[in-house]
Short mmCIF file of C-alpha atoms in Angstrom, two decimals:
data_model
loop_
_atom_site.label_atom_id
_atom_site.label_comp_id
_atom_site.label_asym_id
_atom_site.label_seq_id
_atom_site.Cartn_x
_atom_site.Cartn_y
_atom_site.Cartn_z
CA UNK J 240 0.02 0.19 0.19
CA UNK J 241 1.52 3.57 -1.24
CA UNK J 242 1.80 6.34 1.71
CA UNK J 243 -1.09 8.84 1.93
CA UNK J 244 -0.18 11.52 0.12
CA UNK J 245 -0.09 14.30 3.03
CA UNK J 246 2.47 12.17 5.10
CA UNK J 247 5.19 14.62 3.71
CA UNK J 248 3.41 17.79 4.31
CA UNK J 249 2.51 16.82 8.00
CA UNK J 250 6.56 15.86 8.14
CA UNK J 251 7.30 19.49 6.89
CA UNK J 252 4.95 21.47 9.17
CA UNK J 253 6.22 19.03 12.10
CA UNK J 254 9.92 20.25 10.92
CA UNK J 255 8.53 23.94 11.18
CA UNK J 256 7.24 23.33 14.28
CA UNK J 257 10.59 21.84 15.61
CA UNK J 258 11.64 23.38 19.21
CA UNK J 259 15.09 24.20 18.04
CA UNK J 260 14.25 26.83 15.69
CA UNK J 261 11.58 28.50 17.94
CA UNK J 262 14.05 28.59 21.00
CA UNK J 263 16.04 31.60 19.09
CA UNK J 264 12.27 33.18 17.80
CA UNK J 265 11.35 32.90 21.44
CA UNK J 266 14.22 35.68 22.45
CA UNK J 267 13.32 38.08 19.65
CA UNK J 268 9.73 39.35 19.33
CA UNK J 269 10.34 40.38 15.53
CA UNK J 270 11.35 36.63 14.80
CA UNK J 271 8.59 34.64 16.79
CA UNK J 272 6.31 36.78 14.49
CA UNK J 273 7.78 35.54 11.49
CA UNK J 274 8.25 32.01 12.50
CA UNK J 275 4.44 31.83 13.72
CA UNK J 276 3.63 33.73 10.21
CA UNK J 277 5.87 31.04 8.36
CA UNK J 278 3.92 28.10 9.84
CA UNK J 279 0.44 29.58 9.38
CA UNK J 280 1.22 29.86 5.58
CA UNK J 281 2.51 26.65 5.42
CA UNK J 282 -0.31 25.37 6.95
CA UNK J 283 -2.61 26.96 4.82
CA UNK J 284 -0.98 26.31 1.47
CA UNK J 285 -1.82 22.65 2.04
CA UNK J 286 -5.17 21.92 0.33
CA UNK J 287 -5.41 18.41 2.20
CA UNK J 288 -6.02 20.21 5.44
CA UNK J 289 -9.96 20.82 4.57
CA UNK J 290 -10.34 17.43 2.54
CA UNK J 291 -10.50 14.13 4.58
CA UNK J 292 -10.85 12.05 1.52
CA UNK J 293 -7.16 11.95 1.81
CA UNK J 294 -7.69 9.21 4.29
CA UNK J 295 -9.31 5.65 4.41
CA UNK J 296 -13.08 6.58 5.14
CA UNK J 297 -12.82 5.16 8.80
CA UNK J 298 -10.12 7.35 9.57
CA UNK J 299 -11.73 10.18 8.36
CA UNK J 300 -13.45 11.37 11.34
CA UNK J 301 -9.98 11.42 13.06
CA UNK J 302 -8.55 13.11 10.69
CA UNK J 303 -10.89 15.89 10.63
CA UNK J 304 -10.83 16.07 14.45
CA UNK J 305 -7.13 16.30 14.76
CA UNK J 306 -7.01 18.80 11.52
CA UNK J 307 -9.59 21.04 13.58
CA UNK J 308 -7.24 20.74 16.61
CA UNK J 309 -4.07 22.08 14.35
CA UNK J 310 -5.87 24.82 13.28
CA UNK J 311 -7.06 26.13 17.01
CA UNK J 312 -3.72 25.65 18.31
CA UNK J 313 -2.06 27.46 15.83
CA UNK J 314 -4.54 30.46 15.91
CA UNK J 315 -3.80 30.33 19.53
CA UNK J 316 -0.42 30.30 18.95
CA UNK J 317 -0.59 33.47 17.10
CA UNK J 318 -2.36 35.00 20.10
CA UNK J 319 0.38 33.43 22.80
CA UNK J 320 2.36 35.51 20.18
CA UNK J 321 1.07 38.90 20.63
CA UNK J 322 0.53 38.31 24.14
CA UNK J 323 4.41 38.15 24.28
CA UNK J 324 5.02 40.94 22.14
CA UNK J 325 3.25 42.74 24.83
CA UNK J 326 3.98 41.57 28.22
CA UNK J 327 6.26 43.82 29.87
CA UNK J 328 7.33 42.07 33.22
CA UNK J 329 9.59 39.44 33.57
CA UNK J 330 7.44 37.03 34.89
CA UNK J 331 4.94 37.49 32.35
CA UNK J 332 7.11 37.18 29.65
CA UNK J 333 8.30 33.78 31.17
CA UNK J 334 4.70 32.56 31.63
CA UNK J 335 3.93 33.50 28.17
CA UNK J 336 6.63 31.68 26.81
CA UNK J 337 6.66 28.34 28.57
CA UNK J 338 2.76 28.46 27.24
CA UNK J 339 3.95 29.29 23.60
CA UNK J 340 6.37 26.43 23.97
CA UNK J 341 3.57 24.05 25.39
CA UNK J 342 1.36 24.49 22.36
CA UNK J 343 4.43 23.65 20.03
CA UNK J 344 4.65 20.27 21.88
CA UNK J 345 0.77 19.95 21.58
CA UNK J 346 0.95 20.81 17.86
CA UNK J 347 4.00 18.19 17.16
CA UNK J 348 1.61 15.64 18.77
CA UNK J 349 -0.74 16.28 16.69
CA UNK J 350 1.10 16.06 13.63
CA UNK J 351 2.25 12.63 15.02
CA UNK J 352 -0.92 11.37 15.61
CA UNK J 353 -1.63 12.33 11.67
CA UNK J 354 1.36 10.33 10.83
CA UNK J 355 0.34 7.23 12.68
CA UNK J 356 -3.38 7.15 10.64
#
């Protein structure tokens, strides 16, 4: 059986979510904004996200659910980035960075779930 066509796209998305890339971005607000935009554009260009017919019928519901969660988490990631940029106190900045890291881990888990379908 051949691999579903979306697998490589999920791997590329997962690579864009790779933590080492983000560590530097979390230090520099303009770099963070650019990194979030890059991931969102990458996600948006993949047409398979709105087409569950790329997976077997019995997996389509799970596929759709994961894609909805990825979409939601990417929107929240963007908001987290804005909150970090506007944070003035060091404690708040640390909290926002931790929140972004947690969201990146969650997004990677969703990518892993798609890869295992």
